[in-house]
mmCIF file with all atom_site columns, C-alpha atoms in Angstrom:
data_model
loop_
_atom_site.group_PDB
_atom_site.id
_atom_site.type_symbol
_atom_site.label_atom_id
_atom_site.label_alt_id
_atom_site.label_comp_id
_atom_site.label_asym_id
_atom_site.label_entity_id
_atom_site.label_seq_id
_atom_site.pdbx_PDB_ins_code
_atom_site.Cartn_x
_atom_site.Cartn_y
_atom_site.Cartn_z
_atom_site.occupancy
_atom_site.B_iso_or_equiv
_atom_site.pdbx_formal_charge
_atom_site.auth_seq_id
_atom_site.auth_comp_id
_atom_site.auth_asym_id
_atom_site.auth_atom_id
_atom_site.pdbx_PDB_model_num
ATOM 1   C CA . SER A 1 1   ? 80.371  107.045 100.946 1.00 78.00 ? 28  SER A CA 1
ATOM 2   C CA . GLN A 1 2   ? 84.085  106.073 100.381 1.00 82.00 ? 29  GLN A CA 1
ATOM 3   C CA . GLU A 1 3   ? 84.249  102.529 98.263  1.00 90.00 ? 30  GLU A CA 1
ATOM 4   C CA . LEU A 1 4   ? 87.659  100.847 97.979  1.00 94.00 ? 31  LEU A CA 1
ATOM 5   C CA . GLU A 1 5   ? 87.689  98.544  94.630  1.00 95.00 ? 32  GLU A CA 1
ATOM 6   C CA . GLN A 1 6   ? 90.544  95.589  94.878  1.00 96.00 ? 33  GLN A CA 1
ATOM 7   C CA . SER A 1 7   ? 92.092  93.788  92.058  1.00 96.00 ? 34  SER A CA 1
ATOM 8   C CA . PRO A 1 8   ? 92.395  91.354  91.130  1.00 97.00 ? 35  PRO A CA 1
ATOM 9   C CA . GLN A 1 9   ? 89.785  90.102  93.098  1.00 95.00 ? 36  GLN A CA 1
ATOM 10  C CA . SER A 1 10  ? 91.942  86.392  93.050  1.00 96.00 ? 37  SER A CA 1
ATOM 11  C CA . LEU A 1 11  ? 95.329  85.627  91.751  1.00 97.00 ? 38  LEU A CA 1
ATOM 12  C CA . ILE A 1 12  ? 97.407  81.988  91.655  1.00 97.00 ? 39  ILE A CA 1
ATOM 13  C CA . VAL A 1 13  ? 100.776 82.836  90.653  1.00 97.00 ? 40  VAL A CA 1
ATOM 14  C CA . GLN A 1 14  ? 103.994 80.525  91.417  1.00 97.00 ? 41  GLN A CA 1
ATOM 15  C CA . GLU A 1 15  ? 106.067 80.261  93.538  1.00 97.00 ? 42  GLU A CA 1
ATOM 16  C CA . GLY A 1 16  ? 108.860 82.606  92.508  1.00 97.00 ? 43  GLY A CA 1
ATOM 17  C CA . LYS A 1 17  ? 107.482 84.862  90.606  1.00 97.00 ? 44  LYS A CA 1
ATOM 18  C CA . ASN A 1 18  ? 106.496 88.921  91.254  1.00 97.00 ? 45  ASN A CA 1
ATOM 19  C CA . LEU A 1 19  ? 102.994 90.235  91.755  1.00 98.00 ? 46  LEU A CA 1
ATOM 20  C CA . THR A 1 20  ? 100.984 93.626  91.878  1.00 98.00 ? 47  THR A CA 1
ATOM 21  C CA . ILE A 1 21  ? 97.564  94.058  93.455  1.00 98.00 ? 48  ILE A CA 1
ATOM 22  C CA . ASN A 1 22  ? 95.679  97.469  93.596  1.00 97.00 ? 49  ASN A CA 1
ATOM 23  C CA . CYS A 1 23  ? 93.338  99.001  95.713  1.00 97.00 ? 50  CYS A CA 1
ATOM 24  C CA . THR A 1 24  ? 91.433  102.335 94.104  1.00 96.00 ? 51  THR A CA 1
ATOM 25  C CA . SER A 1 25  ? 89.401  104.738 95.831  1.00 93.00 ? 52  SER A CA 1
ATOM 26  C CA . SER A 1 26  ? 86.479  106.570 94.919  1.00 92.00 ? 53  SER A CA 1
ATOM 27  C CA . LYS A 1 27  ? 87.468  109.486 97.472  1.00 87.00 ? 54  LYS A CA 1
ATOM 28  C CA . THR A 1 28  ? 90.697  111.384 98.312  1.00 83.00 ? 55  THR A CA 1
ATOM 29  C CA . LEU A 1 29  ? 92.942  109.480 100.371 1.00 81.00 ? 56  LEU A CA 1
ATOM 30  C CA . TYR A 1 30  ? 93.799  109.881 103.976 1.00 77.00 ? 57  TYR A CA 1
ATOM 31  C CA . GLY A 1 31  ? 95.321  107.296 105.130 1.00 83.00 ? 58  GLY A CA 1
ATOM 32  C CA . LEU A 1 32  ? 96.290  103.580 103.358 1.00 92.00 ? 59  LEU A CA 1
ATOM 33  C CA . TYR A 1 33  ? 96.191  100.962 105.233 1.00 95.00 ? 60  TYR A CA 1
ATOM 34  C CA . TRP A 1 34  ? 97.507  97.028  103.710 1.00 97.00 ? 61  TRP A CA 1
ATOM 35  C CA . TYR A 1 35  ? 96.308  93.845  105.958 1.00 97.00 ? 62  TYR A CA 1
ATOM 36  C CA . LYS A 1 36  ? 96.795  90.302  105.350 1.00 97.00 ? 63  LYS A CA 1
ATOM 37  C CA . GLN A 1 37  ? 94.171  87.293  106.478 1.00 95.00 ? 64  GLN A CA 1
ATOM 38  C CA . LYS A 1 38  ? 94.804  84.028  106.395 1.00 93.00 ? 65  LYS A CA 1
ATOM 39  C CA . TYR A 1 39  ? 91.406  82.134  106.362 1.00 86.00 ? 66  TYR A CA 1
ATOM 40  C CA . GLY A 1 40  ? 89.499  82.002  109.867 1.00 86.00 ? 67  GLY A CA 1
ATOM 41  C CA . GLU A 1 41  ? 92.080  84.441  111.185 1.00 92.00 ? 68  GLU A CA 1
ATOM 42  C CA . GLY A 1 42  ? 91.958  87.983  111.804 1.00 94.00 ? 69  GLY A CA 1
ATOM 43  C CA . LEU A 1 43  ? 93.690  90.589  110.307 1.00 95.00 ? 70  LEU A CA 1
ATOM 44  C CA . ILE A 1 44  ? 97.672  91.431  110.296 1.00 96.00 ? 71  ILE A CA 1
ATOM 45  C CA . PHE A 1 45  ? 99.000  94.560  109.975 1.00 96.00 ? 72  PHE A CA 1
ATOM 46  C CA . LEU A 1 46  ? 101.076 94.633  107.339 1.00 96.00 ? 73  LEU A CA 1
ATOM 47  C CA . MET A 1 47  ? 102.097 98.785  106.655 1.00 94.00 ? 74  MET A CA 1
ATOM 48  C CA . MET A 1 48  ? 100.001 101.975 106.581 1.00 93.00 ? 75  MET A CA 1
ATOM 49  C CA . LEU A 1 49  ? 100.645 104.582 103.641 1.00 93.00 ? 76  LEU A CA 1
ATOM 50  C CA . GLN A 1 50  ? 99.847  108.155 104.387 1.00 86.00 ? 77  GLN A CA 1
ATOM 51  C CA . LYS A 1 51  ? 101.419 110.713 102.121 1.00 78.00 ? 78  LYS A CA 1
ATOM 52  C CA . GLY A 1 52  ? 101.220 110.811 97.865  1.00 79.00 ? 79  GLY A CA 1
ATOM 53  C CA . GLY A 1 53  ? 104.297 108.898 96.661  1.00 83.00 ? 80  GLY A CA 1
ATOM 54  C CA . GLU A 1 54  ? 105.113 107.026 100.077 1.00 89.00 ? 81  GLU A CA 1
ATOM 55  C CA . GLU A 1 55  ? 106.502 104.251 99.548  1.00 92.00 ? 82  GLU A CA 1
ATOM 56  C CA . LYS A 1 56  ? 106.921 101.491 102.247 1.00 93.00 ? 83  LYS A CA 1
ATOM 57  C CA . SER A 1 57  ? 108.519 97.716  102.694 1.00 93.00 ? 84  SER A CA 1
ATOM 58  C CA . HIS A 1 58  ? 108.466 94.834  104.673 1.00 86.00 ? 85  HIS A CA 1
ATOM 59  C CA . GLU A 1 59  ? 109.985 91.699  104.157 1.00 87.00 ? 86  GLU A CA 1
ATOM 60  C CA . LYS A 1 60  ? 109.320 91.077  100.537 1.00 93.00 ? 87  LYS A CA 1
ATOM 61  C CA . ILE A 1 61  ? 106.283 92.663  100.540 1.00 96.00 ? 88  ILE A CA 1
ATOM 62  C CA . THR A 1 62  ? 106.051 96.895  99.246  1.00 97.00 ? 89  THR A CA 1
ATOM 63  C CA . ALA A 1 63  ? 103.193 99.165  98.849  1.00 96.00 ? 90  ALA A CA 1
ATOM 64  C CA . LYS A 1 64  ? 103.104 102.318 97.285  1.00 95.00 ? 91  LYS A CA 1
ATOM 65  C CA . LEU A 1 65  ? 100.473 105.869 97.676  1.00 93.00 ? 92  LEU A CA 1
ATOM 66  C CA . ASP A 1 66  ? 99.861  107.628 94.309  1.00 89.00 ? 93  ASP A CA 1
ATOM 67  C CA . GLU A 1 67  ? 97.305  110.018 95.793  1.00 82.00 ? 94  GLU A CA 1
ATOM 68  C CA . LYS A 1 68  ? 96.164  111.397 92.409  1.00 84.00 ? 95  LYS A CA 1
ATOM 69  C CA . LYS A 1 69  ? 94.708  108.158 90.996  1.00 82.00 ? 96  LYS A CA 1
ATOM 70  C CA . GLN A 1 70  ? 93.284  107.703 94.780  1.00 90.00 ? 97  GLN A CA 1
ATOM 71  C CA . GLN A 1 71  ? 95.131  104.098 94.241  1.00 93.00 ? 98  GLN A CA 1
ATOM 72  C CA . SER A 1 72  ? 97.524  101.632 96.062  1.00 95.00 ? 99  SER A CA 1
ATOM 73  C CA . SER A 1 73  ? 99.359  98.854  94.787  1.00 96.00 ? 100 SER A CA 1
ATOM 74  C CA . LEU A 1 74  ? 100.881 96.259  96.864  1.00 98.00 ? 101 LEU A CA 1
ATOM 75  C CA . HIS A 1 75  ? 103.948 94.915  94.814  1.00 98.00 ? 102 HIS A CA 1
ATOM 76  C CA . ILE A 1 76  ? 105.207 91.202  96.221  1.00 98.00 ? 103 ILE A CA 1
ATOM 77  C CA . THR A 1 77  ? 108.746 89.894  94.947  1.00 97.00 ? 104 THR A CA 1
ATOM 78  C CA . ALA A 1 78  ? 109.680 86.433  94.497  1.00 97.00 ? 105 ALA A CA 1
ATOM 79  C CA . SER A 1 79  ? 106.350 84.862  96.080  1.00 97.00 ? 106 SER A CA 1
ATOM 80  C CA . GLN A 1 80  ? 106.619 82.218  98.768  1.00 96.00 ? 107 GLN A CA 1
ATOM 81  C CA . PRO A 1 81  ? 103.956 79.862  100.401 1.00 96.00 ? 108 PRO A CA 1
ATOM 82  C CA . SER A 1 82  ? 103.670 82.411  103.227 1.00 95.00 ? 109 SER A CA 1
ATOM 83  C CA . HIS A 1 83  ? 102.608 84.938  101.329 1.00 97.00 ? 110 HIS A CA 1
ATOM 84  C CA . ALA A 1 84  ? 99.162  83.139  100.399 1.00 97.00 ? 111 ALA A CA 1
ATOM 85  C CA . GLY A 1 85  ? 96.031  84.362  101.979 1.00 96.00 ? 112 GLY A CA 1
ATOM 86  C CA . ILE A 1 86  ? 93.371  87.575  101.805 1.00 95.00 ? 113 ILE A CA 1
ATOM 87  C CA . TYR A 1 87  ? 94.990  90.753  101.777 1.00 97.00 ? 114 TYR A CA 1
ATOM 88  C CA . LEU A 1 88  ? 92.943  93.929  102.330 1.00 96.00 ? 115 LEU A CA 1
ATOM 89  C CA . CYS A 1 89  ? 92.999  97.350  101.735 1.00 96.00 ? 116 CYS A CA 1
ATOM 90  C CA . GLY A 1 90  ? 91.144  99.823  104.250 1.00 94.00 ? 117 GLY A CA 1
ATOM 91  C CA . ALA A 1 91  ? 91.463  103.751 103.745 1.00 91.00 ? 118 ALA A CA 1
ATOM 92  C CA . ASP A 1 92  ? 90.546  106.332 106.969 1.00 83.00 ? 119 ASP A CA 1
ATOM 93  C CA . SER A 1 93  ? 86.936  107.415 105.911 1.00 70.00 ? 120 SER A CA 1
ATOM 94  C CA . GLN A 1 94  ? 87.109  111.175 105.774 1.00 63.00 ? 121 GLN A CA 1
ATOM 95  C CA . GLY A 1 95  ? 89.693  111.221 108.918 1.00 59.00 ? 122 GLY A CA 1
ATOM 96  C CA . ALA A 1 96  ? 86.663  109.684 111.301 1.00 59.00 ? 123 ALA A CA 1
ATOM 97  C CA . GLN A 1 97  ? 88.664  107.223 112.843 1.00 73.00 ? 124 GLN A CA 1
ATOM 98  C CA . LYS A 1 98  ? 86.455  104.567 110.883 1.00 81.00 ? 125 LYS A CA 1
ATOM 99  C CA . LEU A 1 99  ? 88.050  102.214 108.474 1.00 88.00 ? 126 LEU A CA 1
ATOM 100 C CA . VAL A 1 100 ? 86.549  101.160 105.053 1.00 90.00 ? 127 VAL A CA 1
ATOM 101 C CA . PHE A 1 101 ? 87.452  97.955  103.347 1.00 93.00 ? 128 PHE A CA 1
ATOM 102 C CA . GLY A 1 102 ? 88.175  96.276  99.880  1.00 94.00 ? 129 GLY A CA 1
ATOM 103 C CA . GLN A 1 103 ? 86.881  93.224  99.530  1.00 93.00 ? 130 GLN A CA 1
ATOM 104 C CA . GLY A 1 104 ? 90.033  91.759  99.574  1.00 94.00 ? 131 GLY A CA 1
ATOM 105 C CA . THR A 1 105 ? 92.447  89.748  96.936  1.00 96.00 ? 132 THR A CA 1
ATOM 106 C CA . ARG A 1 106 ? 92.288  86.097  97.568  1.00 95.00 ? 133 ARG A CA 1
ATOM 107 C CA . LEU A 1 107 ? 96.291  85.235  96.710  1.00 97.00 ? 134 LEU A CA 1
ATOM 108 C CA . THR A 1 108 ? 97.532  81.246  96.157  1.00 97.00 ? 135 THR A CA 1
ATOM 109 C CA . ILE A 1 109 ? 100.891 80.329  95.553  1.00 97.00 ? 136 ILE A CA 1
ATOM 110 C CA . ASN A 1 110 ? 101.755 77.129  93.513  1.00 95.00 ? 137 ASN A CA 1
ATOM 111 C CA . PRO A 1 111 ? 104.712 75.114  94.183  1.00 91.00 ? 138 PRO A CA 1
ATOM 112 C CA . SER B 2 1   ? 102.758 95.185  124.872 1.00 87.00 ? 9   SER B CA 1
ATOM 113 C CA . GLN B 2 2   ? 99.341  95.009  123.852 1.00 88.00 ? 10  GLN B CA 1
ATOM 114 C CA . THR B 2 3   ? 97.236  91.887  123.127 1.00 93.00 ? 11  THR B CA 1
ATOM 115 C CA . ILE B 2 4   ? 93.733  91.759  121.880 1.00 96.00 ? 12  ILE B CA 1
ATOM 116 C CA . HIS B 2 5   ? 91.672  88.401  123.143 1.00 96.00 ? 13  HIS B CA 1
ATOM 117 C CA . GLN B 2 6   ? 87.850  87.605  121.432 1.00 97.00 ? 14  GLN B CA 1
ATOM 118 C CA . TRP B 2 7   ? 85.968  84.698  122.868 1.00 96.00 ? 15  TRP B CA 1
ATOM 119 C CA . PRO B 2 8   ? 84.225  82.686  122.115 1.00 96.00 ? 16  PRO B CA 1
ATOM 120 C CA . ALA B 2 9   ? 86.664  81.271  119.049 1.00 96.00 ? 17  ALA B CA 1
ATOM 121 C CA . THR B 2 10  ? 83.180  79.522  117.364 1.00 96.00 ? 18  THR B CA 1
ATOM 122 C CA . LEU B 2 11  ? 79.893  79.589  118.032 1.00 97.00 ? 19  LEU B CA 1
ATOM 123 C CA . VAL B 2 12  ? 76.683  78.111  116.566 1.00 97.00 ? 20  VAL B CA 1
ATOM 124 C CA . GLN B 2 13  ? 73.640  79.127  117.552 1.00 97.00 ? 21  GLN B CA 1
ATOM 125 C CA . PRO B 2 14  ? 69.633  78.598  116.621 1.00 98.00 ? 22  PRO B CA 1
ATOM 126 C CA . VAL B 2 15  ? 67.831  81.061  115.371 1.00 97.00 ? 23  VAL B CA 1
ATOM 127 C CA . GLY B 2 16  ? 65.359  83.265  117.885 1.00 97.00 ? 24  GLY B CA 1
ATOM 128 C CA . SER B 2 17  ? 68.417  82.601  120.641 1.00 97.00 ? 25  SER B CA 1
ATOM 129 C CA . PRO B 2 18  ? 70.895  85.619  121.768 1.00 97.00 ? 26  PRO B CA 1
ATOM 130 C CA . LEU B 2 19  ? 73.782  86.780  121.602 1.00 97.00 ? 27  LEU B CA 1
ATOM 131 C CA . SER B 2 20  ? 77.112  87.419  123.387 1.00 97.00 ? 28  SER B CA 1
ATOM 132 C CA . LEU B 2 21  ? 80.689  88.266  122.204 1.00 98.00 ? 29  LEU B CA 1
ATOM 133 C CA . GLU B 2 22  ? 83.337  89.302  124.158 1.00 98.00 ? 30  GLU B CA 1
ATOM 134 C CA . CYS B 2 23  ? 85.985  91.351  123.105 1.00 98.00 ? 31  CYS B CA 1
ATOM 135 C CA . THR B 2 24  ? 89.029  92.366  125.534 1.00 98.00 ? 32  THR B CA 1
ATOM 136 C CA . VAL B 2 25  ? 92.431  94.620  124.939 1.00 97.00 ? 33  VAL B CA 1
ATOM 137 C CA . GLU B 2 26  ? 94.900  94.211  127.258 1.00 96.00 ? 34  GLU B CA 1
ATOM 138 C CA . GLY B 2 27  ? 98.206  96.169  127.389 1.00 94.00 ? 35  GLY B CA 1
ATOM 139 C CA . THR B 2 28  ? 96.351  99.986  126.800 1.00 93.00 ? 36  THR B CA 1
ATOM 140 C CA . SER B 2 29  ? 94.584  102.530 127.972 1.00 92.00 ? 37  SER B CA 1
ATOM 141 C CA . ASN B 2 30  ? 90.986  104.146 126.433 1.00 93.00 ? 38  ASN B CA 1
ATOM 142 C CA . PRO B 2 31  ? 91.740  102.507 123.037 1.00 94.00 ? 39  PRO B CA 1
ATOM 143 C CA . ASN B 2 32  ? 89.157  102.978 120.408 1.00 94.00 ? 40  ASN B CA 1
ATOM 144 C CA . LEU B 2 33  ? 87.321  99.856  120.233 1.00 96.00 ? 41  LEU B CA 1
ATOM 145 C CA . TYR B 2 34  ? 85.397  98.077  116.699 1.00 95.00 ? 42  TYR B CA 1
ATOM 146 C CA . TRP B 2 35  ? 83.266  95.630  115.610 1.00 96.00 ? 43  TRP B CA 1
ATOM 147 C CA . TYR B 2 36  ? 83.613  94.547  112.177 1.00 95.00 ? 44  TYR B CA 1
ATOM 148 C CA . ARG B 2 37  ? 81.843  91.514  110.529 1.00 95.00 ? 45  ARG B CA 1
ATOM 149 C CA . GLN B 2 38  ? 82.796  90.139  107.469 1.00 93.00 ? 46  GLN B CA 1
ATOM 150 C CA . ALA B 2 39  ? 80.380  87.471  105.536 1.00 85.00 ? 47  ALA B CA 1
ATOM 151 C CA . ALA B 2 40  ? 81.503  85.266  103.409 1.00 76.00 ? 48  ALA B CA 1
ATOM 152 C CA . GLY B 2 41  ? 82.892  86.357  100.074 1.00 68.00 ? 49  GLY B CA 1
ATOM 153 C CA . ARG B 2 42  ? 82.337  90.135  101.177 1.00 71.00 ? 50  ARG B CA 1
ATOM 154 C CA . GLY B 2 43  ? 84.554  92.220  102.819 1.00 79.00 ? 51  GLY B CA 1
ATOM 155 C CA . LEU B 2 44  ? 84.684  93.767  106.394 1.00 90.00 ? 52  LEU B CA 1
ATOM 156 C CA . GLN B 2 45  ? 81.896  95.655  107.139 1.00 90.00 ? 53  GLN B CA 1
ATOM 157 C CA . LEU B 2 46  ? 82.059  97.820  110.030 1.00 91.00 ? 54  LEU B CA 1
ATOM 158 C CA . LEU B 2 47  ? 79.587  97.483  112.619 1.00 94.00 ? 55  LEU B CA 1
ATOM 159 C CA . PHE B 2 48  ? 79.842  99.704  115.876 1.00 94.00 ? 56  PHE B CA 1
ATOM 160 C CA . TYR B 2 49  ? 82.807  101.524 117.300 1.00 92.00 ? 57  TYR B CA 1
ATOM 161 C CA . SER B 2 50  ? 83.578  103.591 120.340 1.00 94.00 ? 58  SER B CA 1
ATOM 162 C CA . VAL B 2 51  ? 85.966  106.020 121.734 1.00 92.00 ? 59  VAL B CA 1
ATOM 163 C CA . GLY B 2 52  ? 85.282  105.511 125.429 1.00 92.00 ? 60  GLY B CA 1
ATOM 164 C CA . ILE B 2 53  ? 83.528  103.854 128.466 1.00 93.00 ? 61  ILE B CA 1
ATOM 165 C CA . GLY B 2 54  ? 79.879  104.271 127.302 1.00 89.00 ? 62  GLY B CA 1
ATOM 166 C CA . GLN B 2 55  ? 80.192  105.440 124.429 1.00 92.00 ? 63  GLN B CA 1
ATOM 167 C CA . ILE B 2 56  ? 78.854  103.815 121.174 1.00 93.00 ? 64  ILE B CA 1
ATOM 168 C CA . SER B 2 57  ? 78.590  104.840 117.614 1.00 91.00 ? 65  SER B CA 1
ATOM 169 C CA . SER B 2 58  ? 76.419  102.224 115.217 1.00 89.00 ? 66  SER B CA 1
ATOM 170 C CA . GLU B 2 59  ? 77.298  102.021 111.539 1.00 85.00 ? 67  GLU B CA 1
ATOM 171 C CA . VAL B 2 60  ? 74.421  100.189 110.338 1.00 80.00 ? 68  VAL B CA 1
ATOM 172 C CA . PRO B 2 61  ? 71.122  99.459  111.392 1.00 68.00 ? 69  PRO B CA 1
ATOM 173 C CA . GLN B 2 62  ? 70.742  95.606  112.685 1.00 79.00 ? 70  GLN B CA 1
ATOM 174 C CA . ASN B 2 63  ? 69.699  93.068  114.648 1.00 88.00 ? 71  ASN B CA 1
ATOM 175 C CA . LEU B 2 64  ? 72.844  93.879  116.941 1.00 94.00 ? 72  LEU B CA 1
ATOM 176 C CA . SER B 2 65  ? 73.845  95.743  119.935 1.00 95.00 ? 73  SER B CA 1
ATOM 177 C CA . ALA B 2 66  ? 77.610  96.754  121.517 1.00 96.00 ? 74  ALA B CA 1
ATOM 178 C CA . SER B 2 67  ? 78.253  98.005  124.420 1.00 96.00 ? 75  SER B CA 1
ATOM 179 C CA . ARG B 2 68  ? 81.538  98.512  126.325 1.00 97.00 ? 76  ARG B CA 1
ATOM 180 C CA . PRO B 2 69  ? 80.871  98.062  130.237 1.00 95.00 ? 77  PRO B CA 1
ATOM 181 C CA . GLN B 2 70  ? 84.689  98.532  130.922 1.00 95.00 ? 78  GLN B CA 1
ATOM 182 C CA . ASP B 2 71  ? 87.801  100.483 129.582 1.00 95.00 ? 79  ASP B CA 1
ATOM 183 C CA . ARG B 2 72  ? 89.257  97.342  127.544 1.00 96.00 ? 80  ARG B CA 1
ATOM 184 C CA . GLN B 2 73  ? 86.407  95.066  127.364 1.00 97.00 ? 81  GLN B CA 1
ATOM 185 C CA . PHE B 2 74  ? 83.501  95.603  124.471 1.00 97.00 ? 82  PHE B CA 1
ATOM 186 C CA . ILE B 2 75  ? 80.917  93.544  124.018 1.00 97.00 ? 83  ILE B CA 1
ATOM 187 C CA . LEU B 2 76  ? 78.578  92.801  121.244 1.00 97.00 ? 84  LEU B CA 1
ATOM 188 C CA . SER B 2 77  ? 74.886  91.460  121.519 1.00 97.00 ? 85  SER B CA 1
ATOM 189 C CA . SER B 2 78  ? 72.236  90.114  120.362 1.00 96.00 ? 86  SER B CA 1
ATOM 190 C CA . LYS B 2 79  ? 68.270  89.649  121.381 1.00 95.00 ? 87  LYS B CA 1
ATOM 191 C CA . LYS B 2 80  ? 67.334  87.288  118.919 1.00 96.00 ? 88  LYS B CA 1
ATOM 192 C CA . LEU B 2 81  ? 69.465  86.087  116.619 1.00 96.00 ? 89  LEU B CA 1
ATOM 193 C CA . LEU B 2 82  ? 68.692  85.817  112.307 1.00 95.00 ? 90  LEU B CA 1
ATOM 194 C CA . LEU B 2 83  ? 70.290  83.767  110.091 1.00 94.00 ? 91  LEU B CA 1
ATOM 195 C CA . SER B 2 84  ? 71.896  86.610  108.696 1.00 91.00 ? 92  SER B CA 1
ATOM 196 C CA . ASP B 2 85  ? 73.749  87.665  111.378 1.00 93.00 ? 93  ASP B CA 1
ATOM 197 C CA . SER B 2 86  ? 76.033  84.258  109.999 1.00 93.00 ? 94  SER B CA 1
ATOM 198 C CA . GLY B 2 87  ? 79.945  85.353  109.522 1.00 94.00 ? 95  GLY B CA 1
ATOM 199 C CA . PHE B 2 88  ? 83.185  85.688  111.041 1.00 96.00 ? 96  PHE B CA 1
ATOM 200 C CA . TYR B 2 89  ? 83.329  88.797  113.378 1.00 97.00 ? 97  TYR B CA 1
ATOM 201 C CA . LEU B 2 90  ? 86.261  90.264  114.663 1.00 97.00 ? 98  LEU B CA 1
ATOM 202 C CA . CYS B 2 91  ? 86.911  93.150  117.000 1.00 97.00 ? 99  CYS B CA 1
ATOM 203 C CA . ALA B 2 92  ? 89.749  95.690  116.616 1.00 96.00 ? 100 ALA B CA 1
ATOM 204 C CA . TRP B 2 93  ? 91.425  98.271  118.916 1.00 96.00 ? 101 TRP B CA 1
ATOM 205 C CA . ALA B 2 94  ? 93.492  101.188 117.908 1.00 94.00 ? 102 ALA B CA 1
ATOM 206 C CA . ALA B 2 95  ? 95.202  103.836 119.853 1.00 91.00 ? 103 ALA B CA 1
ATOM 207 C CA . GLY B 2 96  ? 93.249  106.928 118.906 1.00 77.00 ? 104 GLY B CA 1
ATOM 208 C CA . GLY B 2 97  ? 93.736  107.721 115.195 1.00 73.00 ? 105 GLY B CA 1
ATOM 209 C CA . GLU B 2 98  ? 96.421  105.328 114.681 1.00 83.00 ? 106 GLU B CA 1
ATOM 210 C CA . THR B 2 99  ? 96.405  101.925 113.263 1.00 92.00 ? 107 THR B CA 1
ATOM 211 C CA . GLN B 2 100 ? 93.723  99.256  114.012 1.00 94.00 ? 108 GLN B CA 1
ATOM 212 C CA . TYR B 2 101 ? 94.731  95.837  115.325 1.00 96.00 ? 109 TYR B CA 1
ATOM 213 C CA . PHE B 2 102 ? 92.449  92.928  114.997 1.00 96.00 ? 110 PHE B CA 1
ATOM 214 C CA . GLY B 2 103 ? 91.946  90.377  116.957 1.00 97.00 ? 111 GLY B CA 1
ATOM 215 C CA . PRO B 2 104 ? 91.527  86.687  116.317 1.00 97.00 ? 112 PRO B CA 1
ATOM 216 C CA . GLY B 2 105 ? 87.765  86.575  115.354 1.00 96.00 ? 113 GLY B CA 1
ATOM 217 C CA . THR B 2 106 ? 84.403  84.692  116.071 1.00 97.00 ? 114 THR B CA 1
ATOM 218 C CA . ARG B 2 107 ? 83.261  82.396  113.716 1.00 96.00 ? 115 ARG B CA 1
ATOM 219 C CA . LEU B 2 108 ? 79.220  82.504  114.371 1.00 96.00 ? 116 LEU B CA 1
ATOM 220 C CA . LEU B 2 109 ? 76.927  80.377  112.432 1.00 96.00 ? 117 LEU B CA 1
ATOM 221 C CA . VAL B 2 110 ? 72.936  80.542  113.048 1.00 96.00 ? 118 VAL B CA 1
ATOM 222 C CA . LEU B 2 111 ? 70.484  78.081  112.191 1.00 96.00 ? 119 LEU B CA 1
#
């Protein structure tokens, strides 16, 4: 079965700094989703990547997909307190309309 | 626009009691519906998914069951709760194989 590993598991950065979260798959990626979750709340969809080399942006968040490395990265520029939360990557498991998720990266932004 | 609802928001139940969590979607027809569980410190685990009324696929053998009595209604049930059933339960919908959108979640504590 496909597994996703996120790194780091937690991250504390000072407001205004840049940061990167990685998501590595054990198998070929057919589609990679990034979500954000505030504690105790549902997941908010950020963006979806489907093609190798694809890059998408949502406000100050940019995600890239490296198909050969079976990896995606999420980059936040000039972090703000509103970026704090848990970031989860999810992958379409063998194109079966089912998602498997990484364990999440907890992001804390210090003022 | 589409909206997804879950209730209750929070539930505290004794071991051995029954469970019924409800999820409803508005603004779309024939969605794929999903139940996930998020245990403390762990990622999301897919429990059940449904591609149509009465069609339920179980991903993980366990103490829970799911039903879809109407097109936009998805119910998660248990006859007798276990301590290990505690967690955060999330419902999601998708239009076919497209992006999954999540509800606000139900926090279940089994004592």
